Amino acid sequence: FEFGAVTDITYVSISGHNGTDTGNDLTVLVNDGGGATVASTTVSRNNNILLTFASQSFTALRVVFNMTPDTFPISVSFIAAGEYLTVPNDGEQGGYSRAWMARTLKQRVSSNLNYAPTAVTKRKSSLKASLTIPNAGTAFSRGEWQDFLDFASDNLFFIRENDALPESTYVCMNPSLNTAKAHSQTRALDSLSLKFDAYNGL
């Protein structure tokens, strides 16, 4: 997939691909018009992917999918690029739900008069997730966080949980833009939170 010239981007994200449906691994590369590779990863499941790199301008941003067999028809729902935001305080608290590994499958089983199962229907639904940052500095909450909320109110956004795992990613939508709350002990900190629906590709 080629997107032409873009400037000052630090990430490329991918959602809704079927590149591992053959049971083989999928390699995704980001390069400039077929030139040097800027970032790459290999995944074994259809997880969403977020690749980050130093700020880069491209004459022709290209996202390449290498799969086996190479004749397999791939579909991709969404590709985005831009500047990422690093959430302070390592971005998560104890008990944070790892949405990138979750499954949203719901089963309905039909049975006969003896209650023996005769058929199973399956349906997927969106994940429900939240992010809490209880000790954010006021400079962050009044600056970058506000810019992020402005973006999230009009666009899909991605969260990646682990920098070493590009597949630890999910696309987020329908955010509940909660009000920042004053910290209980100091006015130098704020408590921030955000609820949203998510899709991880699985």
Short mmCIF file of C-alpha atoms in Angstrom, two decimals:
data_model
loop_
_atom_site.label_atom_id
_atom_site.label_comp_id
_atom_site.label_asym_id
_atom_site.label_seq_id
_atom_site.Cartn_x
_atom_site.Cartn_y
_atom_site.Cartn_z
CA PHE A 1 0.00 0.00 0.00
CA GLU A 2 1.54 3.34 -1.04
CA PHE A 3 0.40 6.71 0.35
CA GLY A 4 2.62 9.29 -1.34
CA ALA A 5 4.57 12.00 0.42
CA VAL A 6 4.06 12.51 4.17
CA THR A 7 6.08 14.55 6.65
CA ASP A 8 7.05 14.29 10.30
CA ILE A 9 5.42 10.99 11.27
CA THR A 10 6.52 8.70 14.09
CA TYR A 11 4.17 5.73 13.70
CA VAL A 12 2.26 3.56 11.26
CA SER A 13 -0.66 1.49 12.55
CA ILE A 14 -2.66 -1.29 10.90
CA SER A 15 -6.04 -2.72 11.88
CA GLY A 16 -8.34 -5.40 10.51
CA HIS A 17 -5.98 -7.50 8.38
CA ASN A 18 -6.27 -11.21 7.59
CA GLY A 19 -2.61 -11.83 6.79
CA THR A 20 -2.18 -14.88 9.03
CA ASP A 21 -5.33 -16.72 7.94
CA THR A 22 -3.21 -19.27 6.06
CA GLY A 23 -1.65 -20.34 9.37
CA ASN A 24 1.69 -18.76 8.51
CA ASP A 25 3.44 -15.69 9.85
CA LEU A 26 2.97 -12.24 8.33
CA THR A 27 5.81 -9.71 8.01
CA VAL A 28 4.93 -6.02 7.77
CA LEU A 29 7.49 -3.44 6.62
CA VAL A 30 7.39 0.35 6.43
CA ASN A 31 9.71 1.88 3.86
CA ASP A 32 10.13 4.92 1.65
CA GLY A 33 9.12 4.10 -1.91
CA GLY A 34 10.68 0.65 -1.84
CA GLY A 35 13.94 1.95 -0.38
CA ALA A 36 15.39 1.37 3.08
CA THR A 37 13.11 -0.24 5.67
CA VAL A 38 12.23 2.19 8.48
CA ALA A 39 10.40 -0.34 10.69
CA SER A 40 9.18 -3.93 10.50
CA THR A 41 7.62 -6.72 12.53
CA THR A 42 6.43 -10.31 12.11
CA VAL A 43 3.17 -11.53 13.64
CA SER A 44 1.55 -14.96 13.90
CA ARG A 45 -2.03 -13.78 14.58
CA ASN A 46 -4.25 -11.09 13.08
CA ASN A 47 -3.54 -8.63 15.89
CA ASN A 48 -3.54 -4.94 15.14
CA ILE A 49 -0.02 -3.56 14.66
CA LEU A 50 1.60 -0.26 15.63
CA LEU A 51 5.17 0.43 14.48
CA THR A 52 7.07 3.43 15.86
CA PHE A 53 10.28 5.12 14.74
CA ALA A 54 12.16 8.41 14.93
CA SER A 55 10.36 11.30 13.21
CA GLN A 56 10.54 10.66 9.49
CA SER A 57 9.45 12.34 6.27
CA PHE A 58 8.66 10.08 3.30
CA THR A 59 8.69 10.84 -0.41
CA ALA A 60 6.39 7.81 -0.79
CA LEU A 61 5.24 6.06 2.38
CA ARG A 62 4.86 2.37 1.61
CA VAL A 63 3.46 -0.39 3.84
CA VAL A 64 4.42 -3.87 2.60
CA PHE A 65 2.78 -7.16 3.63
CA ASN A 66 4.90 -10.28 3.05
CA MET A 67 3.00 -13.51 3.59
CA THR A 68 3.05 -17.18 2.65
CA PRO A 69 1.69 -18.14 0.20
CA ASP A 70 2.17 -14.84 -1.56
CA THR A 71 -0.93 -15.40 -3.72
CA PHE A 72 -3.23 -15.33 -0.69
CA PRO A 73 -5.70 -12.42 -1.06
CA ILE A 74 -5.19 -10.07 1.87
CA SER A 75 -7.64 -7.47 3.10
CA VAL A 76 -6.85 -4.55 5.39
CA SER A 77 -9.50 -2.35 6.98
CA PHE A 78 -7.48 0.59 8.25
CA ILE A 79 -3.96 2.04 8.04
CA ALA A 80 -3.01 5.26 9.83
CA ALA A 81 0.15 7.30 10.32
CA GLY A 82 1.00 10.32 12.44
CA GLU A 83 2.69 11.36 15.66
CA TYR A 84 2.33 9.20 18.75
CA LEU A 85 1.83 10.31 22.35
CA THR A 86 3.73 8.65 25.20
CA VAL A 87 1.52 8.30 28.27
CA PRO A 88 3.38 9.24 31.49
CA ASN A 89 3.97 6.95 34.50
CA ASP A 90 4.48 3.91 32.24
CA GLY A 91 0.91 4.30 31.00
CA GLU A 92 -0.85 1.66 33.09
CA GLN A 93 -1.74 0.73 36.63
CA GLY A 94 -1.99 -2.61 38.43
CA GLY A 95 -4.97 -4.59 37.17
CA TYR A 96 -4.96 -2.92 33.74
CA SER A 97 -6.89 -5.10 31.31
CA ARG A 98 -4.66 -6.30 28.46
CA ALA A 99 -7.18 -5.81 25.68
CA TRP A 100 -4.78 -6.89 22.93
CA MET A 101 -4.99 -10.51 24.12
CA ALA A 102 -8.74 -10.57 24.80
CA ARG A 103 -11.41 -12.41 22.82
CA THR A 104 -14.93 -11.05 22.47
CA LEU A 105 -16.51 -14.21 21.15
CA LYS A 106 -20.01 -15.00 22.39
CA GLN A 107 -21.52 -18.43 21.77
CA ARG A 108 -25.15 -19.48 21.61
CA VAL A 109 -25.74 -23.22 21.77
CA SER A 110 -28.91 -24.87 20.48
CA SER A 111 -29.93 -28.15 22.09
CA ASN A 112 -32.45 -30.92 21.54
CA LEU A 113 -35.10 -32.17 23.97
CA ASN A 114 -32.39 -34.06 25.88
CA TYR A 115 -30.36 -30.83 26.17
CA ALA A 116 -27.64 -32.31 23.99
CA PRO A 117 -25.95 -29.57 21.91
CA THR A 118 -26.99 -29.61 18.26
CA ALA A 119 -25.59 -26.35 16.88
CA VAL A 120 -23.36 -23.48 17.91
CA THR A 121 -23.59 -19.93 16.60
CA LYS A 122 -20.83 -17.42 17.30
CA ARG A 123 -20.81 -13.65 17.36
CA LYS A 124 -18.12 -11.11 18.19
CA SER A 125 -18.65 -7.81 19.99
CA SER A 126 -16.45 -4.84 20.80
CA LEU A 127 -14.11 -4.85 23.77
CA LYS A 128 -14.77 -2.44 26.63
CA ALA A 129 -11.58 -0.91 28.00
CA SER A 130 -10.32 2.02 30.03
CA LEU A 131 -7.10 3.88 30.72
CA THR A 132 -6.38 5.58 34.04
CA ILE A 133 -3.45 7.90 34.76
CA PRO A 134 -3.78 8.81 38.46
CA ASN A 135 -0.60 10.88 38.94
CA ALA A 136 -0.26 12.96 35.77
CA GLY A 137 1.63 16.23 35.95
CA THR A 138 -0.50 19.28 35.26
CA ALA A 139 1.73 20.28 32.33
CA PHE A 140 0.77 17.00 30.61
CA SER A 141 -2.92 17.10 31.54
CA ARG A 142 -3.34 20.71 30.38
CA GLY A 143 -1.23 20.31 27.23
CA GLU A 144 -0.68 17.00 25.42
CA TRP A 145 -3.70 15.30 27.03
CA GLN A 146 -6.02 18.07 25.83
CA ASP A 147 -4.60 17.79 22.31
CA PHE A 148 -5.17 14.05 22.45
CA LEU A 149 -8.79 14.45 23.60
CA ASP A 150 -9.42 16.87 20.73
CA PHE A 151 -8.08 14.24 18.32
CA ALA A 152 -9.90 11.29 19.94
CA SER A 153 -13.26 13.06 19.80
CA ASP A 154 -13.14 13.02 15.97
CA ASN A 155 -10.86 10.09 15.05
CA LEU A 156 -10.03 6.49 15.79
CA PHE A 157 -6.86 6.14 17.88
CA PHE A 158 -4.51 3.28 18.74
CA ILE A 159 -3.02 2.13 22.02
CA ARG A 160 0.10 -0.03 22.13
CA GLU A 161 0.81 -1.59 25.51
CA ASN A 162 4.37 -2.85 25.05
CA ASP A 163 6.98 -1.04 22.94
CA ALA A 164 8.75 -4.34 22.22
CA LEU A 165 5.53 -5.94 20.89
CA PRO A 166 3.98 -4.05 17.95
CA GLU A 167 1.09 -6.54 18.05
CA SER A 168 0.12 -5.46 21.61
CA THR A 169 -2.12 -2.91 19.92
CA TYR A 170 -5.81 -2.16 19.61
CA VAL A 171 -7.79 0.49 17.79
CA CYS A 172 -10.06 2.55 20.04
CA MET A 173 -13.39 4.24 19.35
CA ASN A 174 -16.40 5.79 21.10
CA PRO A 175 -14.34 7.41 23.87
CA SER A 176 -15.96 8.68 27.04
CA LEU A 177 -14.06 11.94 27.58
CA ASN A 178 -13.96 11.98 31.37
CA THR A 179 -13.17 15.18 33.26
CA ALA A 180 -9.72 15.47 34.83
CA LYS A 181 -9.86 15.32 38.63
CA ALA A 182 -7.68 17.04 41.18
CA HIS A 183 -5.17 14.81 42.97
CA SER A 184 -6.09 14.10 46.58
CA GLN A 185 -2.74 15.28 48.00
CA THR A 186 -1.24 17.90 45.69
CA ARG A 187 -2.42 20.44 43.14
CA ALA A 188 0.66 19.65 41.03
CA LEU A 189 -0.92 16.39 39.83
CA ASP A 190 -4.18 15.37 38.15
CA SER A 191 -6.05 12.09 37.86
CA LEU A 192 -6.97 11.31 34.25
CA SER A 193 -9.15 8.55 32.85
CA LEU A 194 -10.66 7.48 29.56
CA LYS A 195 -13.16 4.74 28.68
CA PHE A 196 -13.57 3.44 25.16
CA ASP A 197 -14.53 0.53 22.92
CA ALA A 198 -11.67 -1.35 21.30
CA TYR A 199 -10.89 -3.83 18.53
CA ASN A 200 -7.70 -5.92 18.63
CA GLY A 201 -8.07 -7.87 15.37
CA LEU A 202 -8.65 -11.28 16.97
#
